[in-house]
Coordinates of N, CA and C in Angstrom, one line a residue:
M1 N -1.4 -4.5 17.0 CA -0.6 -5.0 16.0 C -0.2 -4.0 15.0
D2 N 1.1 -3.9 14.7 CA 1.6 -2.9 13.7 C 2.5 -3.6 12.7
C3 N 2.0 -4.7 12.2 CA 2.8 -5.4 11.2 C 2.3 -5.2 9.8
S4 N 1.4 -4.3 9.6 CA 0.8 -4.1 8.3 C 1.9 -3.7 7.2
I5 N 2.9 -3.0 7.7 CA 4.0 -2.6 6.7 C 4.8 -3.8 6.4
D6 N 5.1 -4.6 7.4 CA 5.9 -5.8 7.1 C 5.3 -6.8 6.2
V7 N 4.0 -7.0 6.2 CA 3.3 -8.0 5.4 C 3.0 -7.5 4.0
A8 N 3.2 -6.2 3.8 CA 2.9 -5.6 2.5 C 3.6 -6.3 1.3
P9 N 4.9 -6.5 1.4 CA 5.6 -7.1 0.3 C 5.1 -8.6 0.1
F10 N 4.8 -9.2 1.2 CA 4.2 -10.6 1.1 C 2.9 -10.6 0.4
L11 N 2.0 -9.7 0.7 CA 0.7 -9.6 0.0 C 0.9 -9.3 -1.5
M12 N 1.9 -8.4 -1.8 CA 2.1 -8.0 -3.2 C 2.6 -9.3 -4.0
S13 N 3.5 -10.0 -3.4 CA 4.1 -11.2 -4.1 C 3.1 -12.3 -4.2
N14 N 2.2 -12.4 -3.3 CA 1.3 -13.6 -3.3 C -0.1 -13.3 -3.9
Y15 N -0.5 -12.0 -3.9 CA -1.9 -11.7 -4.3 C -1.8 -10.6 -5.4
G16 N -0.6 -10.1 -5.7 CA -0.5 -9.1 -6.8 C -1.3 -7.8 -6.5
I17 N -1.2 -7.4 -5.3 CA -1.9 -6.1 -4.9 C -1.3 -5.0 -5.7
D18 N -2.1 -4.1 -6.1 CA -1.7 -3.0 -6.9 C -0.8 -2.1 -6.1
L19 N 0.3 -1.6 -6.7 CA 1.3 -0.8 -6.1 C 0.6 0.5 -5.6
D20 N -0.3 1.1 -6.4 CA -1.0 2.3 -6.0 C -1.7 2.1 -4.7
F21 N -2.3 0.9 -4.5 CA -3.1 0.6 -3.3 C -2.1 0.5 -2.1
L22 N -0.9 -0.1 -2.4 CA 0.1 -0.2 -1.3 C 0.5 1.1 -0.8
I23 N 0.8 2.0 -1.8 CA 1.2 3.4 -1.4 C 0.2 4.1 -0.6
K24 N -1.1 4.0 -1.0 CA -2.2 4.7 -0.3 C -2.3 4.1 1.1
H25 N -2.2 2.7 1.2 CA -2.3 2.1 2.5 C -1.2 2.5 3.4
T26 N 0.1 2.6 2.9 CA 1.2 3.1 3.7 C 1.0 4.5 4.2
E27 N 0.5 5.4 3.3 CA 0.3 6.8 3.6 C -0.8 6.9 4.7
H28 N -1.8 6.1 4.6 CA -2.9 6.1 5.5 C -2.4 5.6 6.9
Y29 N -1.5 4.6 6.9 CA -1.0 4.0 8.1 C -0.1 5.1 8.8
E30 N 0.7 5.8 8.0 CA 1.6 6.8 8.6 C 0.8 7.9 9.2
Q31 N -0.3 8.3 8.6 CA -1.2 9.3 9.1 C -1.8 9.0 10.4
R32 N -2.1 7.7 10.6 CA -2.7 7.2 11.8 C -1.7 7.0 12.9
H33 N -0.4 6.6 12.5 CA 0.6 6.3 13.4 C 1.9 7.0 13.0
P34 N 1.9 8.3 13.1 CA 3.1 9.1 12.6 C 4.4 8.8 13.4
H35 N 4.3 8.2 14.5 CA 5.5 7.9 15.3 C 6.0 6.5 15.0
R36 N 5.4 5.8 14.0 CA 5.8 4.5 13.7 C 6.2 4.4 12.2
R37 N 6.6 5.5 11.6 CA 6.9 5.5 10.2 C 8.1 4.5 9.9
P38 N 8.0 3.7 8.9 CA 9.0 2.8 8.5 C 10.3 3.4 8.1
G39 N 11.4 2.8 8.4 CA 12.7 3.4 8.1 C 13.2 4.3 9.2

């Protein structure tokens, strides 16, 4: 499953996840899956 990027805005809007956490999570995801970078 590689939907973590897609659900990020959903989590932010519903649970108020810190933007800094989201950025770190995205960077961590890109490091583990460099061939699946969003955009």
